[in-house]
Short mmCIF file of C-alpha atoms in Angstrom, two decimals:
data_model
loop_
_atom_site.label_atom_id
_atom_site.label_comp_id
_atom_site.label_asym_id
_atom_site.label_seq_id
_atom_site.Cartn_x
_atom_site.Cartn_y
_atom_site.Cartn_z
CA MET A 326 125.52 72.62 144.94
CA ASN A 327 128.49 74.67 143.80
CA GLU A 328 130.51 71.48 143.30
CA THR A 329 127.74 70.02 141.16
CA MET A 330 127.54 73.16 139.02
CA SER A 331 131.32 73.26 138.70
CA SER A 332 131.39 69.61 137.64
CA THR A 333 128.62 70.18 135.10
CA GLY A 334 130.37 73.25 133.71
CA GLY A 335 133.68 71.42 133.46
CA SER A 336 132.04 68.50 131.67
CA ALA A 337 130.35 70.84 129.18
CA LEU A 338 133.63 72.66 128.57
CA SER A 339 135.46 69.39 128.01
CA SER A 340 132.74 68.23 125.61
CA GLN A 341 132.94 71.49 123.66
CA LYS A 342 136.72 71.22 123.37
CA LYS A 343 136.42 67.66 122.05
CA ARG A 344 133.89 68.83 119.47
CA ASP A 345 136.15 71.72 118.46
CA GLN A 346 139.00 69.27 118.02
CA LEU A 347 136.77 67.09 115.84
CA ILE A 348 135.74 70.12 113.76
CA LEU A 349 139.39 71.04 113.26
CA HIS A 350 140.33 67.48 112.33
CA THR A 351 137.46 67.22 109.85
CA ALA A 352 138.09 70.57 108.17
CA LEU A 353 141.88 70.14 108.03
CA THR A 354 141.61 66.61 106.61
CA ALA A 355 139.13 67.79 103.97
CA GLY A 356 141.40 70.68 103.00
CA ARG A 357 144.51 68.52 102.82
CA ILE A 358 142.82 65.89 100.64
CA MET A 359 141.64 68.60 98.26
CA ILE A 360 145.06 70.24 97.94
CA GLU A 361 146.83 66.90 97.54
CA ASN A 362 144.52 65.97 94.68
CA GLY A 363 144.66 69.16 92.65
CA SER A 364 142.09 71.61 94.02
CA GLU A 365 142.61 75.36 93.80
CA ILE A 366 143.16 77.24 97.06
CA GLU A 367 139.94 79.28 96.88
CA ARG A 368 137.82 76.13 96.74
CA VAL A 369 139.73 74.66 99.70
CA GLU A 370 139.18 77.77 101.81
CA ASP A 371 135.48 77.89 100.94
CA THR A 372 134.94 74.20 101.75
CA MET A 373 136.79 74.38 105.09
CA THR A 374 134.93 77.54 106.13
CA ARG A 375 131.58 75.94 105.31
CA ILE A 376 132.47 72.80 107.27
CA ALA A 377 133.38 74.83 110.36
CA HIS A 378 130.25 77.00 110.06
CA ASN A 379 127.91 74.05 109.52
CA ALA A 380 129.49 72.25 112.49
CA GLY A 381 128.57 75.15 114.75
CA ALA A 382 131.86 77.01 115.02
CA GLU A 383 131.19 80.67 115.73
CA THR A 384 134.43 81.87 114.12
CA SER A 385 137.12 80.29 111.99
CA GLN A 386 140.49 81.57 110.78
CA LEU A 387 142.35 79.99 107.86
CA PHE A 388 145.72 80.28 106.20
CA VAL A 389 146.03 77.89 103.25
CA MET A 390 149.10 77.21 101.10
CA ILE A 391 149.96 74.33 98.83
CA THR A 392 152.48 73.05 101.40
CA GLY A 393 150.32 73.34 104.52
CA ILE A 394 147.13 74.57 106.20
CA LEU A 395 146.76 76.57 109.42
CA MET A 396 143.33 76.76 111.06
CA ALA A 397 141.80 77.95 114.34
CA ILE A 398 138.17 78.09 115.47
CA ASN A 399 136.23 79.79 118.27
CA GLY A 400 139.38 81.07 119.97
CA GLU A 401 139.14 78.16 122.44
CA VAL A 402 141.36 75.62 120.72
CA GLY A 403 144.88 76.52 119.64
CA ALA A 404 145.53 76.79 115.93
CA GLN A 405 146.50 73.52 114.26
CA ILE A 406 148.68 72.89 111.25
CA GLN A 407 148.12 70.21 108.60
CA PRO A 408 151.17 69.71 106.37
CA VAL A 409 150.70 68.79 102.71
CA LYS A 410 153.51 66.40 101.84
CA ARG A 411 152.44 65.17 98.43
CA ARG A 412 150.52 66.55 95.49
CA THR A 413 148.89 64.50 92.77
CA PHE A 414 145.70 64.73 90.74
CA ASP A 415 142.55 62.84 91.60
CA LEU A 416 139.57 65.07 90.88
CA GLU A 417 137.24 62.30 91.99
CA LYS A 418 138.44 62.72 95.59
CA ILE A 419 137.81 66.46 95.42
CA ALA A 420 134.27 65.77 94.20
CA VAL A 421 133.72 63.28 97.04
CA VAL A 422 134.90 65.81 99.66
CA ASN A 423 132.53 68.44 98.24
CA GLN A 424 129.66 65.93 98.21
CA LEU A 425 130.32 64.94 101.83
CA SER A 426 130.38 68.62 102.77
CA ARG A 427 126.97 69.11 101.14
CA GLU A 428 125.57 66.05 102.94
CA PHE A 429 126.86 67.41 106.25
CA ALA A 430 125.35 70.83 105.55
CA ALA A 431 122.01 69.11 104.84
CA HIS A 432 122.33 67.14 108.13
CA ASP A 433 122.33 63.83 106.26
CA ILE A 434 125.49 62.77 108.13
CA THR A 435 126.90 63.70 111.54
CA LEU A 436 130.25 65.37 112.15
CA ARG A 437 131.71 62.07 113.37
CA GLN A 438 130.49 60.24 110.28
CA PHE A 439 131.92 63.04 108.12
CA ALA A 440 135.32 62.71 109.80
CA ASP A 441 135.31 58.91 109.48
CA LYS A 442 134.39 59.06 105.81
CA LEU A 443 137.21 61.55 105.16
CA ASP A 444 139.71 59.34 106.98
CA HIS A 445 138.59 56.40 104.85
CA LEU A 446 138.79 58.46 101.68
CA ASP A 447 142.28 59.64 102.62
CA SER A 448 143.53 56.07 102.98
CA GLU A 449 141.94 54.81 99.76
CA THR A 450 143.94 54.02 96.65
CA LYS A 451 143.09 55.52 93.26
CA TYR A 452 139.53 55.02 92.12
CA PHE A 453 140.39 53.86 88.62
CA PRO A 454 142.21 50.57 87.92
CA MET A 455 145.50 50.54 86.05
CA TRP A 456 143.99 49.37 82.78
CA ALA A 457 141.55 52.30 82.80
CA GLN A 458 144.36 54.80 83.40
CA LEU A 459 146.41 53.31 80.56
CA LEU A 460 143.41 53.42 78.25
CA ALA A 461 142.79 57.05 79.19
CA ALA A 462 146.45 57.92 78.52
CA ALA A 463 146.21 56.29 75.09
CA MET A 464 142.99 58.14 74.29
CA VAL A 465 144.60 61.44 75.26
CA SER A 466 147.73 60.83 73.19
CA GLY A 467 146.34 59.64 69.86
CA PRO A 468 143.44 62.06 69.33
CA LEU A 469 145.47 65.12 70.36
CA GLU A 470 148.26 64.10 67.98
CA VAL A 471 145.69 64.13 65.18
CA VAL A 472 144.19 67.44 66.36
CA PHE A 473 147.52 69.26 66.62
CA ARG A 474 149.45 67.62 63.78
CA HIS A 475 146.75 66.29 61.43
CA ASN A 476 148.70 63.04 61.08
CA LEU A 477 146.14 60.25 61.07
CA HIS A 478 148.74 57.61 60.14
CA ASP A 479 150.53 57.95 63.50
CA PHE A 480 147.34 57.78 65.56
CA TRP A 481 147.72 54.25 66.85
CA ILE A 482 151.44 54.38 67.50
CA SER A 483 150.92 57.66 69.40
CA CYS A 484 148.32 55.91 71.54
CA PHE A 485 150.76 53.09 72.31
CA VAL A 486 153.72 55.37 73.02
CA GLY A 487 151.65 57.65 75.26
CA MET A 488 150.32 54.63 77.16
CA ILE A 489 153.81 53.22 77.83
CA GLY A 490 155.14 56.64 78.78
CA TRP A 491 152.31 57.05 81.30
CA LEU A 492 153.03 53.57 82.70
CA VAL A 493 156.67 54.49 83.36
CA PHE A 494 155.58 57.80 84.92
CA TYR A 495 153.02 56.07 87.14
CA LEU A 496 155.34 53.31 88.37
CA LEU A 497 158.20 55.68 89.20
CA ASN A 498 155.80 58.09 90.90
CA LYS A 499 154.38 55.28 93.01
CA PHE A 500 157.49 53.34 94.04
CA ILE A 501 160.44 55.77 93.89
CA GLN A 502 158.72 59.08 94.63
CA ILE A 503 161.54 61.39 93.59
CA ARG A 504 160.12 64.73 92.50
CA PHE A 505 160.15 65.29 88.72
CA LEU A 506 162.15 62.10 88.02
CA SER A 507 158.97 60.36 86.90
CA GLU A 508 158.21 63.12 84.35
CA PHE A 509 161.79 62.98 83.03
CA ALA A 510 161.80 59.18 82.73
CA GLY A 511 158.33 59.07 81.17
CA ALA A 512 159.29 61.66 78.56
CA ALA A 513 162.58 59.89 77.80
CA THR A 514 160.70 56.63 77.30
CA ILE A 515 158.29 58.36 74.91
CA GLY A 516 161.19 59.81 72.93
CA ILE A 517 162.97 56.46 72.66
CA LEU A 518 159.82 54.63 71.56
CA ALA A 519 158.99 57.34 69.01
CA VAL A 520 162.45 57.15 67.43
CA PHE A 521 162.40 53.36 67.20
CA ALA A 522 158.82 53.32 65.90
CA VAL A 523 159.83 55.50 62.96
CA HIS A 524 162.99 53.45 62.34
CA LEU A 525 160.89 50.28 62.26
CA GLY A 526 158.40 51.84 59.86
CA LEU A 527 155.56 51.90 62.37
CA GLY A 528 155.28 55.68 62.26
CA LEU A 529 156.00 58.56 59.92
CA SER A 530 157.06 61.45 62.15
CA VAL A 531 159.08 61.32 65.38
CA ASP A 532 157.94 64.83 66.29
CA ASP A 533 154.25 64.06 65.84
CA ILE A 534 154.43 60.87 67.91
CA ILE A 535 156.30 62.67 70.70
CA ILE A 536 153.79 65.54 70.73
CA GLY A 537 150.93 63.10 71.14
CA GLY A 538 152.77 60.86 73.61
CA VAL A 539 153.67 63.58 76.11
CA MET A 540 150.13 64.96 76.36
CA PRO A 541 149.20 62.81 79.42
CA LEU A 542 152.29 64.16 81.22
CA VAL A 543 151.70 67.85 80.51
CA PRO A 544 150.95 69.68 83.83
CA GLY A 545 147.72 71.27 82.68
CA VAL A 546 145.94 71.19 86.04
CA PRO A 547 148.77 72.95 87.99
CA ILE A 548 148.99 75.66 85.33
CA THR A 549 145.23 76.22 85.38
CA ASN A 550 145.09 76.27 89.18
CA SER A 551 148.05 78.65 89.40
CA VAL A 552 146.22 81.16 87.18
CA ARG A 553 143.00 80.76 89.17
CA ASP A 554 144.86 81.23 92.47
CA VAL A 555 146.57 84.39 91.23
CA LEU A 556 143.28 85.83 89.95
CA ALA A 557 141.71 85.01 93.34
CA GLY A 558 144.45 86.99 95.10
CA ASN A 559 146.52 84.07 96.41
CA LEU A 560 149.87 85.57 95.43
CA VAL A 561 151.91 82.94 97.28
CA SER A 562 150.22 79.69 96.26
CA GLY A 563 149.59 80.81 92.67
CA PRO A 564 153.23 81.50 91.72
CA ALA A 565 154.32 78.43 93.70
CA ARG A 566 152.04 76.22 91.61
CA ALA A 567 153.30 77.93 88.46
CA VAL A 568 156.93 77.20 89.37
CA GLU A 569 156.05 73.58 90.11
CA ALA A 570 154.32 73.28 86.73
CA LEU A 571 157.28 74.88 84.94
CA VAL A 572 159.72 72.48 86.58
CA SER A 573 157.53 69.54 85.52
CA ALA A 574 157.43 70.89 81.96
CA ALA A 575 161.21 71.37 82.03
CA ALA A 576 161.70 67.77 83.18
CA ILE A 577 159.56 66.57 80.26
CA GLY A 578 161.53 68.76 77.85
CA PHE A 579 164.89 67.57 79.16
CA GLY A 580 163.83 63.95 78.78
CA ILE A 581 162.84 64.45 75.15
CA ALA A 582 165.91 66.59 74.38
CA MET A 583 168.29 64.00 75.81
CA VAL A 584 166.82 61.26 73.62
CA LEU A 585 166.88 63.36 70.46
CA GLN A 586 170.46 64.39 71.19
CA PHE A 587 171.83 60.86 71.47
CA LEU A 588 169.57 58.82 69.16
#
């Protein structure tokens, strides 16, 4: 009788540990995907806490930074770390993680299904095809050039220059993956194209074309998130994001300055 009870207790304990491991995997994967794709830290913490609570974890402890996540639940499973090795911007993935979290909270999907969907989402490529990204870059460049500089004549050339600059940025970011080199090369390409466009009579102002062309490269999301993190009390991740955004902006500025210096 005692052996049977011991066996049953051991089986239940093993099952609980496996579930705790699955909860940790699900929450850590969700948090990492959100950080990698541009979410602010407060949203990541809230989402991971809700996932653990809705999965039945009695307690959860979190420490979230933009370079890694540390999480423990129930005091039964040792804390686990999820490193964040890359950071890009795909707000669609953040929205999908939040939607999956809501479906799990509403019991529309199981914890295992939630984990599998996150693993699939993590391995997916970008949602939007290349032509759509190029079109979006063009539509950011041209209209903002008109808004900031009131130069309607350079609208179309700004669209073209911004599109090519984004293409260079995207390809370098995808295949070479050297931090901030893609911003520098994209900005240099924009500067070169702007200078030659004016020399060929396709544009009127080098400055206006450059201002419009660099808009898709400007690190607006990191700057916004850094301010939100600081206001939320995350005094490590907030300044870290701000430094990252400033280095990106400096790389863009150096690329433009180098072109203007030598052309």
